[in-house]
Coordinates of C-alpha atoms and ligand atoms in Angstrom, one line a residue:
M1 CA 76.4 -109.7 16.2
S2 CA 80.1 -110.2 15.3
F3 CA 82.6 -109.5 18.0
L4 CA 85.5 -108.8 15.6
E5 CA 85.1 -107.2 12.2
I6 CA 88.0 -106.7 9.8
A7 CA 87.4 -105.0 6.5
S8 CA 89.7 -104.4 3.6
L9 CA 92.8 -104.6 5.9
S10 CA 96.1 -104.0 4.2
K11 CA 99.7 -103.7 5.2
N12 CA 102.8 -103.3 3.0
Y13 CA 106.4 -103.6 3.9
G14 CA 108.1 -101.7 1.1
P15 CA 107.2 -103.6 -2.0
V16 CA 105.9 -106.6 -0.1
A17 CA 102.1 -106.7 0.3
A18 CA 102.1 -108.7 3.5
V19 CA 98.3 -108.3 4.1
A20 CA 96.4 -107.4 1.0
G21 CA 92.8 -106.8 1.7
V22 CA 91.6 -109.1 4.4
D23 CA 87.9 -109.3 5.3
I24 CA 86.6 -111.5 8.1
T25 CA 84.1 -111.5 11.0
V26 CA 84.5 -113.4 14.1
A27 CA 81.6 -114.3 16.5
A28 CA 81.9 -113.7 20.3
G29 CA 83.3 -116.7 22.1
S30 CA 84.2 -118.5 18.9
R31 CA 87.5 -120.0 17.7
T32 CA 88.9 -119.2 14.3
A33 CA 91.9 -120.9 12.8
I34 CA 94.1 -119.4 10.1
V35 CA 96.2 -121.6 7.9
G36 CA 98.4 -120.8 4.9
P37 CA 101.9 -121.2 3.5
S38 CA 104.9 -119.6 5.1
G39 CA 105.1 -115.9 4.3
C40 CA 101.5 -115.4 3.4
G41 CA 100.9 -112.8 6.0
K42 CA 99.5 -114.7 9.0
T43 CA 101.8 -113.1 11.7
T44 CA 101.4 -109.7 10.2
L45 CA 97.6 -110.0 10.4
L46 CA 97.7 -110.9 14.1
R47 CA 100.1 -108.1 14.8
L48 CA 97.7 -105.7 13.1
I49 CA 94.8 -106.9 15.2
A50 CA 96.9 -106.7 18.4
G51 CA 98.0 -103.2 17.5
F52 CA 101.7 -103.9 17.2
E53 CA 101.5 -102.7 13.6
A54 CA 99.3 -100.0 12.0
P55 CA 97.5 -100.9 8.8
D56 CA 98.0 -98.9 5.6
S57 CA 94.3 -99.1 5.0
G58 CA 91.2 -100.9 6.2
R59 CA 89.3 -101.2 9.5
I60 CA 89.4 -103.3 12.6
V61 CA 86.3 -103.1 14.9
L62 CA 86.3 -105.0 18.2
D63 CA 83.1 -105.3 20.2
G64 CA 81.7 -102.2 18.4
K65 CA 84.8 -100.1 19.1
L66 CA 86.9 -98.9 16.2
L67 CA 90.5 -100.0 16.9
A68 CA 92.1 -99.1 13.6
N69 CA 90.9 -97.1 10.6
G70 CA 93.6 -96.7 8.0
G71 CA 96.6 -95.3 9.8
A72 CA 94.7 -94.1 12.9
S73 CA 94.8 -96.7 15.6
V74 CA 94.2 -97.5 19.3
P75 CA 97.5 -98.5 21.0
A76 CA 98.1 -102.2 21.7
H77 CA 97.9 -101.9 25.5
L78 CA 94.5 -100.4 25.4
R79 CA 93.0 -103.1 23.1
G80 CA 92.5 -105.9 25.7
I81 CA 93.9 -108.4 23.2
G82 CA 96.4 -111.1 24.1
L83 CA 99.0 -112.2 21.6
V84 CA 101.2 -115.3 22.0
A85 CA 103.9 -114.6 19.5
Q86 CA 105.4 -117.3 17.2
D87 CA 108.7 -117.2 19.1
G88 CA 107.2 -116.8 22.6
A89 CA 108.9 -113.3 23.0
L90 CA 109.5 -113.8 26.7
F91 CA 111.3 -111.2 28.7
P92 CA 114.8 -112.6 29.1
H93 CA 115.7 -110.7 32.2
L94 CA 112.6 -111.8 34.2
T95 CA 112.1 -115.2 35.8
I96 CA 109.3 -117.5 34.5
A97 CA 107.1 -116.4 37.4
G98 CA 107.9 -112.8 36.5
N99 CA 107.0 -113.5 32.9
I100 CA 103.7 -115.2 33.7
G101 CA 102.8 -112.5 36.3
F102 CA 103.9 -109.6 34.1
G103 CA 100.4 -108.3 33.5
L104 CA 99.1 -109.0 37.1
D105 CA 98.9 -106.3 39.7
R106 CA 102.1 -106.5 41.9
K107 CA 100.1 -105.7 45.0
E108 CA 97.5 -108.4 44.4
P109 CA 97.5 -110.6 47.5
K110 CA 96.9 -113.8 45.5
R111 CA 99.5 -113.0 42.8
D112 CA 101.8 -116.0 43.5
E113 CA 98.8 -118.4 43.7
R114 CA 97.5 -117.2 40.4
I115 CA 100.9 -117.6 38.8
A116 CA 101.2 -121.1 40.1
E117 CA 97.7 -121.9 38.9
L118 CA 98.5 -120.6 35.4
A119 CA 101.7 -122.6 35.3
Y120 CA 99.7 -125.7 36.3
I121 CA 97.1 -125.1 33.6
V122 CA 99.8 -125.1 30.8
G123 CA 101.5 -128.1 32.3
L124 CA 104.6 -126.4 33.7
D125 CA 106.2 -127.8 36.9
K126 CA 106.5 -125.4 39.8
S127 CA 110.3 -125.9 39.8
V128 CA 110.7 -123.9 36.6
L129 CA 109.2 -120.7 38.0
K130 CA 112.5 -119.4 39.4
R131 CA 114.4 -120.0 36.2
R132 CA 114.9 -117.6 33.3
P133 CA 113.6 -118.2 29.8
H134 CA 116.9 -119.4 28.3
Q135 CA 116.9 -122.2 30.8
L136 CA 113.7 -123.7 29.4
S137 CA 113.1 -125.8 26.3
G138 CA 111.4 -124.2 23.3
G139 CA 108.1 -126.0 24.1
Q140 CA 108.3 -124.9 27.8
Q141 CA 108.9 -121.3 26.6
Q142 CA 105.8 -121.5 24.4
R143 CA 103.8 -122.6 27.4
V144 CA 105.1 -119.7 29.5
A145 CA 104.0 -117.3 26.8
L146 CA 100.5 -118.8 26.8
A147 CA 100.3 -118.6 30.6
R148 CA 101.4 -114.9 30.4
A149 CA 98.8 -114.1 27.8
M150 CA 96.1 -115.9 29.8
A151 CA 96.9 -114.0 33.0
M152 CA 95.8 -110.8 31.3
K153 CA 92.3 -112.2 30.8
P154 CA 92.1 -110.7 27.3
R155 CA 88.8 -110.3 25.4
L156 CA 90.4 -111.7 22.3
M157 CA 93.3 -114.1 22.3
L158 CA 95.6 -114.4 19.3
L159 CA 97.8 -117.5 19.2
D160 CA 100.6 -117.6 16.6
E161 CA 101.6 -121.3 16.3
P162 CA 101.6 -121.7 20.1
F163 CA 102.1 -125.5 20.0
S164 CA 104.6 -125.8 17.2
A165 CA 107.5 -126.8 19.5
L166 CA 105.5 -129.5 21.3
D167 CA 105.6 -133.2 20.5
T168 CA 102.4 -134.8 19.1
G169 CA 101.0 -136.1 22.3
L170 CA 101.7 -133.0 24.4
R171 CA 100.4 -130.9 21.5
A172 CA 97.0 -132.6 21.4
S173 CA 96.6 -132.4 25.2
M174 CA 97.7 -128.8 25.4
R175 CA 95.4 -127.8 22.6
K176 CA 92.5 -129.4 24.4
A177 CA 93.4 -127.8 27.7
V178 CA 93.8 -124.4 26.1
A179 CA 90.6 -124.7 24.2
E180 CA 88.7 -125.6 27.4
M181 CA 90.3 -122.8 29.3
L182 CA 89.5 -120.2 26.7
E183 CA 86.0 -121.5 26.3
S184 CA 85.2 -121.5 30.0
A185 CA 86.6 -117.9 30.3
G186 CA 84.5 -116.9 27.2
I187 CA 87.6 -115.7 25.4
T188 CA 87.3 -115.3 21.6
T189 CA 90.3 -116.9 19.9
I190 CA 92.2 -116.7 16.7
L191 CA 94.8 -119.4 16.2
V192 CA 97.5 -119.5 13.4
T193 CA 98.7 -123.0 12.8
H194 CA 100.6 -125.1 10.1
D195 CA 98.8 -128.2 11.4
Q196 CA 95.7 -128.9 9.2
S197 CA 94.2 -131.3 11.7
E198 CA 94.7 -128.8 14.5
A199 CA 92.9 -126.1 12.5
L200 CA 90.0 -128.4 11.7
S201 CA 89.6 -129.8 15.2
F202 CA 90.2 -126.6 17.1
A203 CA 88.1 -124.1 15.2
D204 CA 84.5 -123.2 14.5
Q205 CA 85.7 -121.2 11.5
V206 CA 88.8 -121.8 9.4
A207 CA 90.4 -119.3 7.0
V208 CA 92.9 -120.3 4.4
M209 CA 95.3 -117.4 3.6
R210 CA 97.3 -117.0 0.5
E211 CA 99.4 -114.0 -0.6
G212 CA 98.0 -111.7 2.0
Q213 CA 94.3 -112.6 1.4
F214 CA 91.8 -115.1 2.5
S215 CA 91.1 -117.5 -0.3
Q216 CA 88.2 -119.2 1.6
V217 CA 86.6 -118.8 5.0
G218 CA 84.1 -121.4 6.4
T219 CA 83.3 -124.1 8.8
P220 CA 86.0 -126.9 9.1
R221 CA 83.6 -129.3 7.4
D222 CA 82.8 -127.0 4.5
L223 CA 86.5 -126.2 3.8
Y224 CA 87.5 -129.9 4.0
L225 CA 84.7 -131.3 1.9
R226 CA 84.0 -128.3 -0.4
P227 CA 87.3 -126.4 -0.9
K228 CA 87.1 -123.8 -3.7
D229 CA 90.3 -125.0 -5.4
R230 CA 93.0 -127.5 -5.4
M231 CA 95.4 -125.5 -3.3
I232 CA 92.9 -125.1 -0.5
A233 CA 92.0 -128.8 -0.8
E234 CA 95.6 -129.9 -0.5
F235 CA 96.3 -127.5 2.3
L236 CA 93.7 -129.1 4.5
G237 CA 94.5 -132.7 3.8
D238 CA 95.3 -135.3 1.2
A239 CA 93.1 -135.1 -1.9
I240 CA 92.4 -137.3 -4.9
I241 CA 91.7 -135.2 -7.9
L242 CA 90.2 -136.8 -11.0
P243 CA 88.9 -135.6 -14.4
A244 CA 85.2 -136.2 -14.9
K245 CA 82.2 -135.5 -17.0
I246 CA 79.5 -134.1 -14.9
S247 CA 75.7 -134.2 -15.4
G248 CA 72.6 -134.6 -13.3
G249 CA 74.4 -134.8 -10.0
F250 CA 76.8 -137.5 -11.1
A251 CA 80.3 -137.7 -12.5
E252 CA 81.6 -140.2 -15.0
S253 CA 85.1 -140.6 -13.8
P254 CA 88.1 -143.0 -13.7
L255 CA 86.4 -144.4 -10.6
G256 CA 83.2 -145.0 -12.4
R257 CA 79.9 -143.2 -11.8
I258 CA 80.1 -141.2 -8.6
A259 CA 77.5 -138.9 -7.0
V260 CA 78.7 -135.3 -6.8
D261 CA 77.8 -132.3 -4.6
S262 CA 76.4 -130.2 -7.5
K263 CA 73.1 -131.0 -9.2
E264 CA 73.4 -128.1 -11.7
R265 CA 76.8 -128.7 -13.2
R266 CA 76.9 -130.2 -16.7
D267 CA 80.5 -130.0 -18.0
L268 CA 84.0 -131.4 -17.9
A269 CA 85.6 -130.6 -14.5
R270 CA 87.9 -131.8 -11.8
I271 CA 86.3 -133.6 -8.9
M272 CA 87.9 -134.2 -5.5
L273 CA 87.6 -137.1 -3.1
R274 CA 89.3 -137.4 0.2
P275 CA 91.3 -140.6 0.4
E276 CA 89.1 -142.0 3.2
Q277 CA 86.1 -141.9 0.8
I278 CA 87.7 -144.7 -1.2
L279 CA 87.3 -148.2 0.1
L280 CA 89.4 -151.2 -0.9
A281 CA 88.2 -154.8 -0.5
T282 CA 90.4 -157.9 -1.0
A283 CA 89.7 -159.5 -4.4
S284 CA 91.3 -161.9 -6.8
R285 CA 92.4 -162.0 -10.5
K286 CA 89.6 -164.5 -11.0
E287 CA 87.1 -162.0 -9.9
L288 CA 88.8 -159.3 -12.0
A289 CA 88.5 -161.6 -15.1
A290 CA 84.8 -162.0 -14.4
A291 CA 84.2 -158.3 -13.5
K292 CA 80.8 -156.9 -14.3
S293 CA 80.6 -153.4 -15.7
G294 CA 80.5 -150.8 -12.9
V295 CA 82.6 -152.9 -10.5
L296 CA 86.1 -151.4 -10.3
F297 CA 89.3 -153.3 -9.6
G298 CA 92.8 -152.1 -8.9
E299 CA 96.3 -153.5 -8.2
V300 CA 98.4 -152.3 -5.3
T301 CA 101.6 -150.9 -6.6
E302 CA 103.1 -149.4 -3.4
S303 CA 102.5 -150.0 0.2
E304 CA 104.5 -148.0 2.7
F305 CA 104.2 -148.9 6.4
G306 CA 103.5 -145.8 8.6
G307 CA 102.1 -147.3 11.8
A308 CA 98.4 -146.3 12.2
A309 CA 98.1 -145.1 8.6
C310 CA 99.9 -146.8 5.7
A311 CA 100.2 -145.1 2.3
V312 CA 98.8 -147.5 -0.4
A313 CA 99.1 -146.7 -4.1
V314 CA 96.5 -148.3 -6.3
K315 CA 96.6 -148.6 -10.1
L316 CA 93.1 -149.0 -11.6
L317 CA 92.8 -152.0 -13.9
N318 CA 89.4 -151.6 -15.5
S319 CA 88.8 -147.9 -15.4
P320 CA 86.0 -146.7 -17.7
D321 CA 87.3 -144.9 -20.9
L322 CA 86.8 -141.1 -20.7
P323 CA 88.7 -139.7 -23.7
E324 CA 87.4 -136.1 -23.3
A325 CA 87.8 -135.9 -19.5
A326 CA 91.2 -137.7 -19.5
A327 CA 92.8 -134.6 -21.0
I328 CA 92.4 -132.8 -17.7
G329 CA 94.7 -135.3 -16.0
S330 CA 94.4 -137.0 -12.6
T331 CA 96.5 -137.7 -9.5
P332 CA 97.4 -141.2 -8.7
L333 CA 95.3 -143.0 -6.2
I334 CA 97.2 -142.8 -2.9
L335 CA 95.2 -143.9 0.1
K336 CA 95.8 -144.2 3.8
K337 CA 94.9 -147.5 5.2
P338 CA 95.3 -148.9 8.8
G339 CA 98.6 -150.6 9.2
V340 CA 97.1 -153.8 10.7
D341 CA 95.5 -155.0 7.5
A342 CA 97.0 -152.8 4.8
P343 CA 97.2 -154.6 1.4
S344 CA 100.6 -155.6 0.0
V345 CA 102.2 -154.8 -3.3
G346 CA 100.6 -157.0 -6.1
D347 CA 97.3 -157.5 -4.3
I348 CA 94.1 -157.2 -6.3
V349 CA 91.5 -155.0 -4.7
C350 CA 87.9 -154.0 -5.4
V351 CA 87.6 -150.2 -5.3
S352 CA 84.4 -148.4 -4.2
V353 CA 83.5 -144.8 -3.2
V354 CA 81.5 -143.6 -0.2
G355 CA 79.9 -140.2 -0.1
K356 CA 79.8 -137.5 -2.8
A357 CA 82.7 -136.1 -4.7
H358 CA 83.2 -132.3 -4.7
V359 CA 83.2 -130.5 -8.1
F360 CA 85.8 -127.8 -8.5
N361 CA 84.8 -124.5 -10.2
Ligands
ATP401 N1 108.9 -106.2 9.6 C1 109.0 -106.6 8.4 N2 109.6 -105.9 7.4 C2 109.6 -106.3 6.1 N3 109.0 -107.4 5.6 C3 108.3 -108.1 6.5 C4 108.2 -107.8 7.9 N4 107.5 -108.7 8.6 C5 107.0 -109.5 7.6 N5 107.5 -109.2 6.4 C6 107.2 -109.9 5.1 O1 105.8 -110.0 5.0 C7 105.4 -111.2 4.5 C8 104.5 -111.9 5.5 O2 105.2 -112.2 6.6 P1 104.5 -112.9 7.9 O3 105.5 -113.0 9.0 O4 103.2 -112.3 8.2 O5 104.2 -114.4 7.3 P2 103.6 -115.7 8.0 O6 102.4 -116.1 7.2 O7 103.4 -115.5 9.4 O8 104.7 -116.8 7.7 P3 105.2 -118.0 8.6 O9 104.2 -119.1 8.4 O10 106.6 -118.4 8.0 O11 105.3 -117.5 10.1 C9 106.7 -112.0 4.2 O12 107.1 -111.8 2.9 C10 107.7 -111.3 5.1 O13 109.0 -111.5 4.7
MG402 MG1 104.3 -116.3 11.1

């Protein structure tokens, strides 16, 4: 049974429909990630779930209990939901220890130990506990906010970009530590993030939000490989989108004949490949001149060093003619290749595809 159920949830701020009919169910103990462009309503949705805002319409049910139904709503402090706000929202007049221990019973004998333990879990040094929030960096403040929310042992944890002020290395280790901690405590979690790889690696379920609604909800794998449209595809990673003529489970495309993920389609459509599905092998102009049909060659027109992953642009040299499909237009072939052996500008490469292409509706 689902732990959290949200149905037709809406919230307007004057003329702005911040949340415009959201439906989602979240399983107990699972992790959901919400991604979407700035201003699409992610924070508003979390505030509605936490009870800091009342919806105009729609329902929120947590563990079988109705929290909000239209305007009527259970107050935030009775919901058992933790919210780590985007800006941390620490209490400026309290010390860090006071902030972390805010929800703990003042008379609890092990209070200080518990605060120290929570600080340790989020990677904060004991020395900061006596300071006040303004004496901490943005990333440290985010970690205090996380520790404070964890201290309350919520049933549901809502995290609004809690790692945004952390550098890449710390961000990955914090994400892992927090995921483990939430999992071992059995806390169901909803994470809002701008980081696509964070969403895909953290969550069991990913929701892409656009203009107050969810455009698509599914497993990370499903959304990454079978996005409903171009915007969703590009939100979750780089995408190569090509015009194609589809029939019998294959596409005739500028990259030749490629297997697609639909057996039924029989029309002109856009197909999508993730850049890592396109392989390049070193080749020569001689091989190009002797190319058999079905073997595709390209020339590297740009190669930008980026460390682990270099952006390599490839112009196709013997692409099959597709006059009908070509009208749909295609994106250039820009691939990410490991820096150690990335091809250089002018190199001739043999191009092949692994896996299936996804057909857009
Ligand atoms: N208290 C408010 N009063 C009026 N409008 C608001 C209020 N809070 C949010 N909005 C508007 O509602 C829309 C959704 O805002 P929200 O903060 O939920 O977006 P978001 O998806 O969290 O964006 P970001 O990624 O930038 O944090 C925006 O157009 C915003 O300007
Ligand atoms: Mg926000």
